[in-house]
Every structure is written in C-alpha cells, then in structure tokens.
C-alpha cells in the first residue's frame, strides 16, 4: 500500500466513530430533542463493547452489547427529559459526566489488556486492487455499518412516512400532537436510536480503532459529533461528507505533527472542526437560506400535553 | 401509568426539599454501588463524605475546590435564569487563566502590589472576551449560544495547549510544558496558615453577596426573571433581550475567567496544560443544585467540592478509582433533575379515565 492510500484508509477509520455518533444525534435532534450526552453514551458503548468482547470472545456480541449500553444511557436521558420533563441541556451534560465516570469505573480492571482487532472483511481479489482496493474493501464490518446506517437514515427521514412524522414532531410538536401522533413515544424511539448509534461509535473505538480500553478514549469525539450535526445542517448525507471531512482533518493534524509539515502548531489544526462549526452556525443563521437550513423548530423544547 | 399533573403554582417547599432528596438518593445509591463493587459501603461512604471534613486542612481544601465552582456557578445562574445558556465556562475559565497568567509571566522578575490586581482584571477580561463571541453571535445573528460556547471551550483548551507547548513554556523548565512559577507578588495570599485556602475564596464570598443583592434588590434582577420566564411580557415592558444576552454572558464569562485566574494564581502557581478538572462543566451542576440562587449555590458548591475531595480520599484510603467522583456528580444531577418534577407537577398514578385500557386507545 502506498503512503497516500494508507493515509486515506486511516481517514476512513477516523471518520467512522464520528459518523455513528453524529447520525444518531441527528435523528434525535430532528425529533426535537437535544442530547448533549453523546460523549457519555459513546464511552458506555466503548467500555461495554470491550468488556463483553473480552469475556465472551465474540466481537459480534460485544458490538450488540455496546449498542445496548448506549441505548441504556439514552433511556436514562429519555426518562428524565421526556417523562419527567427535565431540562435537556443539564440532563445531557449530566449524562456525559456520568458516562465518563461510570466507564472509567467499569473499565478500571481492563486498562492495558489488549484485544485482537475486529476482523477485516477481506474479499480476495478486490482488496488487492491498487488504491481502490484498500480504500473501499478490507475494512471491518462497523465501517460499512456506519455508512449503511447513514444512508438508511437519509432514506428514512426523506422518504418514509415514519420519518416524516418524526420530522413533524421535531418541527411542531403541538401540531403533531394535535394530529394524534404520540410525540413522547416517537421522541423516545429517536433518543434510543441515538444512544444505540453512539454506543456503536464507542465500540468501534475500543474494538477496531485502538483495540483496548483507555479512560476517556473518545477524547471529545462526542462533542465533535454534536458539532457535525450542526455543520451538516441536520442533513444525513452532509453528515456523511462532514464525518469524512472531520476525520480527514484529524488525520492530517496527526501527520502534520509527525512530519513538521506546517508552520502552525498542531493544536491550531485541531481547532478547525470546532471553528468550522461556528462558521457554519453563523452562515445558516444569516444567509438568504435562513429558514431552510435552520435547526428543527422544537429543538430542546420540552413537550407536555396539556389535556 | 405515571402521570404528571401541573401544580397551580410552583411548590416553594419542594423547591428546597428536592435538592436534599437528591443528595439522600445519591448517597443511598452510592452505598449500593460501593457494595456492588465489593467495598464496605459504610467505610467507603465515610471515606468519601466524612473523613475529608475531619481535619483543618481538609476543610480548607473544601474551600479551595468550592471557590471556582461557586464563582462560576454564580455567574452562570444569572444567565440560566434569563434563558441564556452559556455552557462554555470551562473555555472562559481557561482564557481567564491564560490572560491573567500571562500578566504574571510578563512581570515575572518584578515585585509590586499592583501585579495581582492587574492579573485579576486581565483574567476577567480574558473570560469576558471568550464569552463575548457567543454573545455577539447570539445578539446579532441569533446563533445558538449553547453550541458556540461549547465549541469555543474546545478551541480554548487547544489554545492553552498550543501556548503552553510554545511561547509560555518556561525557558528553565527542561522542556516540560509548564510556564515559569509565578513570582511572590503574583500569587494570591493565603487565608489560613498551613493550608492552600487563598484570597480568592474571600473574593468569591463577596461576589456572591453582590450578585445576591443585584438579583433580589435591583431592577436588573427583576428584568432577568421576567425575560427568563415571560419573554413576551419582558418585550412589552421594554426590557432589552439583547442587552440581557450581553450582560449575562459577560458576567458568566468574567467570573469564569476570574475563577481560572484564581486557580493559576492560587493552588497551582503557574500555567500548566490542565488548569481545571472540569470546574466549568461541574459548575453547571452546582448552579442547578443551588436552585440558581446565590446562597443555594454556596451550599451546592461546597457539596460538589466534597465529591472531588471524597473521590481523592477514597482513592487513597480504600483504593477506589477516582472516577467515582464523576459517577457521584452525574447521579446527583440526575436525581435532582428527576426530583425537580415535583416542584412543578404532582405525580399521579393511574389514568384519569376509569380504565387504563380505555385511556390508551
């Protein structure tokens, strides 16, 4: 594999956890809920995926367990914000603080234990193609799952009836409720999907990206995922592009640091995803497209049927 | 099924009872958690919540940890009351520490009474400058301040990292990413011999009093409440939403910046790559736990500071991972937010209709 291809392959792996977490959060936000606990749910997924894979010896069971762990965290968030109408910002932050602590607690026995990396799906012949081979083929199953999941979400939101109802709930929960849609139940499903997806993102980190458990190994990716959703103006396909773009920046920054490529400190490059998000936030708030690219109208607003 | 029935008026009794309920539930769950992890629950709880408070030094440390939490939360609470969601205090703290600390490093070989006040002003301005970005974007373009202030936190932490590995690195530091130690004149005087309690704690107490006065005895406090609870009424009364965005973000940012300065000029004494163990985020818990009231925040700040101390102590005495602190803080806020529902609603079990089956269809 030539160095450039190798570099591009690492971009794919850097993008995958972001994609999982962001596409999950996108669905949550499109339903009108802001869950700032992505980082916590990812960590729960990472530590659970690792622990279960280690004890059962099966990566598949580990991945499923990670998804459930993320969903379990999301359920706590959902119960507090949807059933008990707690403040979403505060609950999301608590979820992250809790997730960081709990995962470190659960994982304290696993620090330093190595785990075999998730198997790559080798397709004889295809993987050996120059450039395209290693780039498109020969990744582990989670890389493809992330892309497929995003495409499925894109189809679901744009084309399916359930997806349109979910969007309606996010845009105007009063009206959706008036039409007889179960607002709270739909939001529960969205929040659980967000947790599931974040859990998978975490599992990718601890099973494939660096197959071991390290405290706070998500290293802020949950927050980048939140940024990514805004960056993508709440559109799944743009999340796909954005995740690979942000992944690329991460890798670029790592390599620039190693080679002394740029005159600027590596930290400045690391700032780019965050700064880009702020710029996008401003752009979608000022331009003539304002309104078309806006956040779901009910984002972060609690809903309590008054009758 | 569980059902919520809105109360006619907010229950004042519940408002102050729920934090106590949340603390009790956290301690209880903590005991179960300790037992599940194979530790003696009574001994662990003692190590966590009691032992740190049994010495003079421990009590002073409580003050050291509570100072930034209370200072930041007091500022944030004003914004939260007005519906301005500044959750980037961690970044504002970092910028305050950088700005104020840079003043100390600029005059590192000089002595003088004027250095500390100058650092204080620089710290406040640093925090305010960082908070001014979301304030400007929110007031001018209606950009979501939650996301902007959050993103800027990461930018701020990276900025600290870039500077401490670069221009702020001590020339005599053998390449370690640390600044010079601050000079005698740039370090906050201690309040209690033999402990780390510093002047910042006293200033924080003063700030709490001032903010309490502002919030309860002035038109400003009234405006904050009206804008937060009845934006339409506030517009009708001619209260400026934009002015409130600016004021609350600058206040929150300024106090967070001051808290950051107190850290580098107090317990730390130099600029290091990690200035705060997440005080800016934890302060949000403190603000809620303290019911967004300055005096409530003092109590909440002391309690949450205890969770930091307890975590450290439990690690030393019972060998528990320090991560327990985060679990406790998270649980505390979960229970508080859950219990909060009692303030605004009555819990009712069963459906209003005669049969639950009929109600569901």
XYZ file of C-alpha atoms in Angstrom:
668
model
C 0.000 0.000 0.000
C 1.478 3.370 -0.937
C 1.630 6.060 1.770
C -1.178 8.188 0.335
C -3.581 5.256 0.202
C -2.563 4.273 3.717
C -3.333 7.812 4.807
C -6.747 7.736 3.163
C -7.534 4.420 4.838
C -6.836 5.971 8.227
C -9.260 8.777 7.336
C -11.976 6.149 6.932
C -11.281 4.762 10.389
C -11.148 8.233 11.947
C -14.471 9.135 10.359
C -16.419 6.037 11.377
C -16.925 6.739 15.105
C -17.900 10.329 14.274
C -20.371 9.121 11.692
C -22.059 6.683 14.073
C -22.389 9.233 16.841
C -23.453 12.074 14.561
C -26.078 10.220 12.588
C -27.633 9.007 15.839
C -27.690 12.506 17.270
C -29.094 13.806 14.005
C -32.171 11.622 14.368
C -32.527 12.714 17.997
C -32.331 16.388 17.056
C -34.677 16.010 14.115
C -37.262 14.739 16.600
C -36.767 17.972 18.560
C -34.544 16.700 21.363
C -31.042 17.970 22.136
C -28.965 15.290 23.836
C -25.575 16.666 24.858
C -24.641 13.310 26.384
C -23.187 11.787 23.205
C -19.714 11.588 24.714
C -21.073 9.695 27.730
C -23.060 7.260 25.594
C -20.048 6.610 23.358
C -17.901 5.845 26.384
C -20.543 3.490 27.748
C -20.535 1.717 24.388
C -16.756 1.624 24.225
C -16.239 0.081 27.641
C -19.153 -2.344 27.313
C -18.111 -3.453 23.841
C -14.606 -4.058 25.082
C -15.565 -5.860 28.271
C -18.127 -8.108 26.598
C -15.854 -8.966 23.686
C -13.070 -9.800 26.121
C -15.215 -12.049 28.293
C -17.240 -13.772 25.582
C -14.551 -13.808 22.926
C -17.101 -12.689 20.351
C -16.827 -9.334 18.657
C -20.401 -9.612 17.421
C -21.801 -9.983 20.925
C -19.538 -7.148 22.024
C -20.895 -4.843 19.343
C -24.502 -5.696 20.194
C -23.813 -5.157 23.899
C -22.209 -1.784 23.131
C -25.284 -0.678 21.223
C -27.474 -1.716 24.151
C -25.226 0.112 26.617
C -25.537 3.298 24.589
C -29.288 2.824 24.419
C -29.464 2.212 28.173
C -27.750 5.528 28.800
C -30.112 7.160 26.336
C -33.044 5.644 28.197
C -31.960 7.425 31.381
C -31.810 10.655 29.398
C -35.186 9.958 27.804
C -36.877 9.154 31.091
C -35.604 12.374 32.667
C -36.265 14.718 29.778
C -39.310 13.173 28.118
C -41.235 11.650 31.004
C -40.100 13.924 33.837
C -39.623 16.974 31.586
C -36.177 17.767 32.970
C -34.006 20.377 31.260
C -32.352 18.758 28.241
C -29.109 20.726 28.390
C -28.491 19.914 32.039
C -29.521 16.273 31.658
C -27.267 15.812 28.640
C -24.297 17.280 30.465
C -25.020 15.075 33.468
C -25.137 12.079 31.130
C -21.662 12.913 29.845
C -20.196 13.463 33.315
C -21.865 10.261 34.492
C -20.716 8.295 31.447
C -17.109 9.424 31.807
C -17.113 8.363 35.470
C -19.026 5.124 35.070
C -16.996 3.908 32.097
C -13.750 4.632 33.932
C -15.097 2.760 36.942
C -16.239 -0.263 34.961
C -13.133 -0.230 32.812
C -10.598 0.174 35.626
C -9.957 -3.593 35.568
C -9.393 -3.658 31.816
C -6.809 -0.916 31.389
C -3.821 -2.240 29.496
C -5.467 -5.509 28.426
C -5.016 -5.987 24.680
C -7.730 -7.386 22.451
C -7.440 -8.739 18.908
C -8.691 -6.199 16.421
C -12.081 -6.805 14.792
C -11.541 -8.955 11.695
C -11.369 -7.124 8.392
C -13.697 -8.276 5.676
C -11.190 -9.418 3.102
C -12.543 -10.001 -0.345
C -9.838 -11.844 -2.252
C -9.026 -10.022 -5.451
C -10.931 -6.850 -4.633
C -8.848 -5.880 -1.614
C -5.707 -6.260 -3.690
C -6.765 -3.701 -6.293
C -4.448 -0.699 -6.260
C -5.700 2.317 -4.206
C -9.397 1.476 -4.549
C -8.899 -1.960 -3.020
C -7.672 -0.981 0.434
C -9.825 2.139 0.399
C -13.179 0.529 -0.304
C -12.641 -3.053 0.784
C -10.996 -4.815 3.639
C -12.398 -2.695 6.456
C -14.157 -4.187 9.426
C -17.900 -4.577 9.474
C -18.525 -1.429 11.538
C -17.112 0.874 8.858
C -19.724 -0.339 6.390
C -22.447 -0.380 9.014
C -21.848 3.304 9.712
C -22.233 4.244 6.050
C -25.247 1.992 5.519
C -26.871 3.301 8.668
C -26.443 6.862 7.431
C -27.938 6.025 4.032
C -30.811 4.256 5.770
C -31.427 7.295 7.977
C -31.321 9.563 4.926
C -33.940 7.418 3.219
C -35.991 7.099 6.400
C -36.171 10.835 7.043
C -36.768 11.880 3.454
C -38.945 9.127 2.086
C -40.672 7.094 4.749
C -43.913 8.016 6.424
C -42.498 7.344 9.892
C -39.574 9.622 9.089
C -41.872 12.436 8.080
C -43.846 12.042 11.279
C -40.581 12.189 13.245
C -39.640 15.404 11.466
C -43.071 16.849 12.081
C -42.661 16.131 15.789
C -39.356 17.988 15.725
C -40.731 20.971 13.848
C -44.012 21.459 15.660
C -44.843 19.110 18.485
C -48.108 20.835 19.318
C -49.414 20.296 15.810
C -48.117 16.734 15.646
C -49.821 16.030 18.932
C -52.979 17.631 17.640
C -52.934 15.289 14.657
C -52.811 12.404 17.078
C -49.178 11.387 16.839
C -47.613 10.127 20.067
C -44.947 12.838 20.423
C -43.290 11.446 23.522
C -43.161 7.874 22.234
C -41.644 8.982 18.918
C -39.023 11.001 20.771
C -38.232 8.008 22.958
C -37.521 5.955 19.852
C -35.338 8.703 18.413
C -33.391 9.114 21.660
C -32.882 5.344 21.936
C -31.663 5.190 18.341
C -29.227 7.985 19.144
C -27.888 6.014 22.111
C -27.620 2.841 20.075
C -25.687 4.577 17.363
C -23.393 6.388 19.803
C -22.753 3.050 21.509
C -21.689 1.569 18.173
C -19.369 4.515 17.624
C -17.821 3.810 21.007
C -17.499 0.113 20.202
C -15.635 0.978 17.020
C -13.101 2.902 19.096
C -12.417 0.155 21.626
C -12.681 -2.799 19.233
C -11.228 -1.552 15.971
C -9.642 1.907 16.117
C -7.400 1.141 19.078
C -8.419 -2.333 20.302
C -8.042 -1.663 24.007
C -9.757 0.281 26.779
C -8.392 3.664 27.759
C -10.157 6.061 30.109
C -11.945 8.794 28.157
C -10.794 7.200 24.928
C -13.476 9.067 22.977
C -11.329 12.190 23.507
C -14.074 14.677 22.711
C -15.469 12.852 19.662
C -18.951 13.025 21.147
C -18.736 16.795 21.104
C -17.349 16.799 17.566
C -20.313 14.644 16.576
C -22.639 17.281 18.002
C -20.763 19.898 16.032
C -21.011 17.732 12.956
C -24.797 17.591 13.123
C -24.934 21.372 13.085
C -22.190 21.547 10.459
C -24.343 19.292 8.278
C -27.396 21.474 8.877
C -29.295 18.394 10.124
C -28.963 16.523 6.784
C -27.783 12.878 6.898
C -25.842 12.882 3.646
C -23.990 16.011 4.677
C -23.173 14.290 7.955
C -21.584 11.548 5.883
C -19.450 14.061 3.989
C -18.743 16.031 7.159
C -17.642 12.967 9.137
C -15.095 12.086 6.466
C -14.011 15.722 6.274
C -13.569 15.982 10.055
C -11.887 12.577 10.074
C -9.536 13.859 7.406
C -8.660 16.904 9.478
C -7.880 14.671 12.466
C -5.534 12.520 10.411
C -3.977 15.498 8.691
C -3.275 17.017 12.063
C -1.662 13.797 13.341
C 0.582 13.538 10.307
C 1.381 17.232 10.161
C 2.560 16.934 13.737
C 4.742 13.945 12.902
C 6.329 15.459 9.832
C 6.526 19.087 10.925
C 4.599 19.856 7.760
C 3.007 23.143 8.722
C 4.360 26.219 10.382
C 1.387 26.293 12.755
C 1.163 24.216 15.936
C -0.860 21.025 15.532
C -3.389 22.360 18.052
C -4.424 25.028 15.574
C -5.363 22.324 13.075
C -7.285 20.505 15.807
C -9.339 23.641 16.319
C -10.586 23.555 12.735
C -13.642 21.292 13.203
C -14.872 23.459 16.073
C -14.215 26.721 14.279
C -15.791 25.393 11.084
C -18.906 24.521 13.076
C -19.171 28.030 14.462
C -18.780 29.465 10.970
C -21.494 27.147 9.674
C -23.752 28.122 12.565
C -23.360 31.758 11.625
C -23.784 31.120 7.921
C -27.027 29.195 8.356
C -28.319 31.966 10.613
C -27.694 34.927 8.312
C -27.935 33.965 4.651
C -30.946 34.022 2.362
C -31.238 30.281 3.038
C -32.091 31.078 6.647
C -35.109 29.019 7.497
C -34.315 26.255 5.049
C -31.189 25.226 6.914
C -32.373 26.038 10.392
C -32.419 23.715 13.358
C -35.643 21.797 13.976
C -38.015 24.383 15.388
C -38.767 22.473 18.582
C -35.123 21.543 19.296
C -34.583 21.430 23.034
C -38.127 22.385 23.950
C -39.899 20.054 26.352
C -43.348 18.821 25.481
C -46.135 18.160 27.916
C -49.612 17.514 26.536
C -51.899 19.809 28.440
C -55.051 17.784 28.242
C -49.095 4.579 34.357
C -47.217 7.528 35.796
C -48.913 10.806 35.051
C -47.924 14.403 35.705
C -50.465 16.913 36.820
C -49.320 20.552 36.710
C -49.435 22.388 40.007
C -51.308 25.670 40.065
C -48.203 27.358 41.459
C -44.614 26.256 41.844
C -44.189 24.489 45.146
C -41.757 26.522 47.244
C -41.415 23.749 49.762
C -40.485 21.258 47.056
C -38.030 23.745 45.566
C -35.854 23.443 48.635
C -36.693 19.882 49.561
C -35.764 18.325 46.219
C -32.022 19.074 46.476
C -31.975 17.335 49.855
C -33.914 14.432 48.382
C -31.424 14.245 45.512
C -28.464 14.199 47.894
C -30.076 11.476 50.005
C -30.811 9.338 46.945
C -27.263 9.829 45.659
C -25.727 8.718 48.952
C -28.067 5.739 49.084
C -27.331 4.686 45.501
C -23.659 5.295 46.207
C -23.755 2.843 49.093
C -25.352 0.218 46.852
C -22.773 0.915 44.168
C -19.896 0.588 46.647
C -21.286 -2.695 47.930
C -21.721 -3.968 44.370
C -18.098 -3.135 43.666
C -17.038 -5.158 46.678
C -16.198 -2.314 49.047
C -17.570 -1.969 52.545
C -20.333 0.594 51.942
C -20.187 2.247 55.377
C -16.423 2.552 55.333
C -16.474 3.857 51.752
C -19.139 6.454 52.451
C -17.145 7.582 55.467
C -14.010 7.900 53.371
C -15.966 9.767 50.741
C -18.160 12.142 52.685
C -16.921 12.360 56.285
C -13.171 11.867 56.552
C -12.241 14.803 54.286
C -14.043 17.114 56.698
C -12.394 15.974 59.897
C -9.207 18.000 59.612
C -8.436 21.685 59.378
C -6.527 21.055 56.177
C -9.437 19.101 54.706
C -11.871 21.908 55.429
C -9.522 24.403 53.810
C -9.237 22.156 50.756
C -13.013 22.106 50.573
C -12.866 25.878 50.291
C -10.143 25.668 47.640
C -12.243 23.342 45.474
C -15.532 25.121 46.160
C -14.178 28.560 45.231
C -14.092 28.126 41.431
C -17.321 26.122 41.427
C -19.251 28.766 43.370
C -17.725 31.673 41.486
C -18.548 30.200 38.066
C -21.981 28.897 39.049
C -22.999 32.280 40.478
C -22.332 33.904 37.124
C -23.894 31.133 35.058
C -27.027 31.089 37.194
C -27.874 34.657 36.198
C -27.750 33.634 32.550
C -29.735 30.451 33.139
C -32.432 32.490 34.872
C -32.607 34.766 31.843
C -32.703 31.801 29.460
C -29.170 32.346 28.168
C -27.386 29.010 28.012
C -23.703 29.611 28.438
C -22.216 26.162 28.822
C -18.729 27.186 27.779
C -17.495 28.284 31.193
C -14.638 25.800 31.002
C -13.264 27.652 27.990
C -13.855 31.047 29.582
C -12.031 29.827 32.687
C -9.118 28.731 30.519
C -8.911 32.063 28.716
C -9.062 33.930 32.028
C -6.237 31.826 33.380
C -4.233 32.424 30.210
C -4.809 36.177 30.154
C -4.231 36.715 33.866
C -1.362 34.252 33.988
C 0.313 35.970 31.043
C 0.361 39.202 33.037
C 2.134 37.358 35.841
C 4.667 35.957 33.386
C 5.172 39.358 31.785
C 6.281 40.789 35.134
C 7.875 37.587 36.404
C 11.041 39.341 37.579
C 9.265 42.246 39.246
C 7.656 42.713 42.599
C 4.817 45.075 43.407
C 1.350 45.283 44.900
C -0.114 46.225 41.521
C 0.631 42.917 39.812
C -2.207 40.886 41.368
C -4.972 43.433 40.667
C -3.705 43.718 37.106
C -3.836 39.922 36.776
C -7.355 39.935 38.161
C -8.503 42.468 35.595
C -6.783 40.561 32.778
C -8.412 37.323 33.964
C -11.870 38.848 33.953
C -11.299 40.412 30.532
C -9.988 37.121 29.153
C -13.099 35.266 30.251
C -15.361 38.072 29.044
C -13.670 38.175 25.652
C -14.292 34.472 25.155
C -17.922 34.829 26.231
C -18.340 37.899 24.037
C -18.120 35.715 20.928
C -21.313 33.733 21.627
C -22.885 36.933 22.995
C -22.220 38.826 19.776
C -23.338 35.954 17.550
C -26.486 35.405 19.621
C -27.440 39.070 19.888
C -26.602 39.908 16.278
C -27.479 36.776 14.279
C -29.480 34.716 16.771
C -26.874 31.921 16.634
C -27.382 29.205 19.235
C -25.187 30.123 22.225
C -25.146 26.567 23.607
C -23.268 25.232 20.607
C -20.990 28.245 20.108
C -19.903 28.457 23.742
C -19.360 24.704 23.802
C -17.265 24.695 20.617
C -15.203 27.593 21.967
C -14.409 25.566 25.073
C -12.501 23.105 22.935
C -10.850 25.886 20.986
C -9.820 27.476 24.300
C -8.362 24.246 25.670
C -6.409 23.744 22.441
C -5.214 27.338 22.610
C -3.908 26.687 26.113
C -2.157 23.590 24.834
C -0.617 25.463 21.880
C 0.633 28.274 24.109
C 1.986 26.097 26.896
C 3.941 23.986 24.402
C 5.018 27.216 22.730
C 5.581 30.777 23.885
C 4.514 30.291 27.511
C 6.818 27.344 28.152
C 9.371 28.114 30.809
C 12.873 28.591 29.387
C 14.239 26.938 32.536
C 11.679 24.130 32.550
C 13.810 21.400 30.918
C 11.283 21.221 28.091
C 8.313 20.426 30.328
C 5.088 22.038 29.115
C 4.805 24.378 32.092
C 5.248 28.101 32.497
C 7.628 29.726 34.980
C 6.484 29.671 38.586
C 4.728 32.956 39.349
C 6.647 35.476 41.434
C 5.788 36.180 45.059
C 3.732 39.228 44.009
C 1.681 37.229 41.505
C 0.451 34.581 43.928
C -2.735 35.022 45.929
C -2.042 35.442 49.655
C -3.209 32.569 51.852
C -6.052 32.943 54.298
C -5.175 30.146 56.677
C -1.651 29.239 57.759
C -0.532 25.822 56.561
C -3.341 25.345 54.030
C -3.972 26.271 50.411
C -7.046 28.413 51.116
C -6.438 31.704 49.333
C -7.765 35.219 48.965
C -9.901 34.062 46.030
C -12.276 32.360 48.461
C -12.934 35.657 50.240
C -13.454 37.488 46.942
C -15.857 34.749 45.864
C -17.889 35.258 49.038
C -18.039 38.955 48.231
C -19.133 38.285 44.652
C -21.910 36.010 45.915
C -23.197 38.791 48.143
C -23.072 41.348 45.333
C -24.887 39.060 42.890
C -27.476 38.214 45.533
C -28.082 41.924 46.051
C -28.304 42.520 42.291
C -30.729 39.678 41.779
C -33.070 40.343 44.704
C -32.896 44.070 45.328
C -32.481 45.748 41.943
C -34.392 46.267 38.723
C -31.735 44.231 36.962
C -32.642 41.113 38.928
C -36.293 41.669 38.147
C -35.519 42.033 34.437
C -33.571 38.774 34.452
C -36.509 36.924 35.949
C -39.081 38.447 33.608
C -37.026 37.869 30.471
C -36.398 34.277 31.502
C -39.946 33.402 32.493
C -42.103 35.618 30.305
C -40.189 36.856 27.262
C -43.303 38.395 25.739
C -44.074 40.376 28.887
C -40.463 41.492 29.001
C -40.658 42.844 25.454
C -43.875 44.631 26.345
C -42.188 46.194 29.364
C -39.367 47.380 27.112
C -36.664 45.168 28.621
C -33.976 44.560 26.048
C -33.396 40.912 25.256
C -30.113 41.771 23.534
C -28.764 43.700 26.498
C -29.615 40.703 28.671
C -27.736 38.320 26.350
C -24.667 40.530 26.566
C -24.883 41.141 30.301
C -25.409 37.547 31.329
C -22.735 36.132 29.036
C -20.192 38.782 30.035
C -20.975 38.259 33.709
C -20.701 34.480 33.406
C -17.559 34.711 31.290
C -15.933 37.313 33.522
C -16.488 35.305 36.688
C -15.326 32.098 34.987
C -12.211 33.973 33.845
C -11.616 35.179 37.375
C -12.038 31.616 38.647
C -9.424 30.490 36.144
C -7.051 33.183 37.285
C -7.609 32.171 40.931
C -6.588 28.632 40.022
C -3.297 29.592 38.377
C -2.502 32.332 40.913
C -3.701 30.240 43.846
C -3.283 26.486 44.252
C -1.287 25.978 41.027
C 1.087 28.964 40.976
C 1.958 28.669 37.276
C 0.273 27.852 33.956
C 0.074 24.109 33.276
C -1.571 22.082 30.475
C -4.565 21.150 32.670
C -5.802 24.026 34.769
C -9.179 22.728 35.859
C -10.608 19.251 36.363
C -13.763 20.315 34.556
C -14.866 23.013 37.025
C -16.586 24.892 34.196
C -18.862 21.946 33.427
C -19.357 20.880 37.028
C -20.375 24.440 37.894
C -23.478 23.877 35.766
C -24.456 21.080 38.163
C -23.732 23.413 41.059
C -25.921 26.151 39.592
C -28.884 23.798 39.218
C -28.359 22.084 42.550
C -28.262 25.528 44.180
C -31.559 26.419 42.535
C -29.869 29.250 40.589
C -29.854 31.193 43.859
C -26.531 32.656 45.081
C -26.833 31.247 48.601
C -28.092 27.907 47.362
C -25.098 27.822 45.051
C -22.729 28.262 48.002
C -24.166 25.165 49.678
C -24.222 23.219 46.414
C -20.650 24.293 45.626
C -19.419 23.019 48.987
C -21.240 19.726 48.470
C -19.895 19.157 44.972
C -16.414 20.195 46.138
C -16.758 17.434 48.713
C -17.332 14.933 45.903
C -13.944 15.922 44.452
C -12.237 15.653 47.834
C -14.073 12.439 48.664
C -13.014 10.890 45.379
C -9.379 11.712 46.091
C -9.642 10.453 49.644
C -11.459 7.233 48.708
C -8.726 6.548 46.186
C -6.041 6.883 48.837
C -7.738 5.092 51.733
C -9.948 2.404 50.129
C -8.210 2.198 46.750
C -11.307 3.135 44.810
C -10.843 4.524 41.283
C -11.146 8.305 41.306
C -13.727 8.052 38.529
C -16.287 7.552 41.310
C -16.361 11.341 41.604
C -17.871 11.704 38.144
C -20.391 8.949 38.837
C -21.480 10.737 42.001
C -21.723 14.123 40.291
C -23.712 12.662 37.418
C -26.066 10.801 39.753
C -26.554 13.872 41.894
C -27.698 15.897 38.930
C -29.841 13.043 37.576
C -31.662 12.694 40.883
C -32.052 16.435 41.223
C -33.478 16.806 37.727
C -35.781 13.855 38.319
C -36.913 15.176 41.686
C -37.400 18.586 40.146
C -40.557 17.394 38.503
C -42.148 17.529 41.958
C -41.718 21.287 42.025
C -43.944 21.897 39.038
C -46.093 18.789 38.927
C -47.886 16.387 41.164
C -47.243 12.748 40.492
C -50.369 10.725 39.875
C -50.528 7.025 39.317
C -53.147 5.517 37.058
C -55.098 7.236 34.321
C -57.659 9.970 34.613
C -60.181 7.746 32.835
C -61.826 4.885 34.676
C -59.934 2.121 32.925
C -56.315 2.344 31.801
C -57.117 0.282 28.712
C -59.724 2.752 27.576
C -57.379 5.658 28.108
C -54.691 4.165 25.967
C -56.801 3.835 22.830
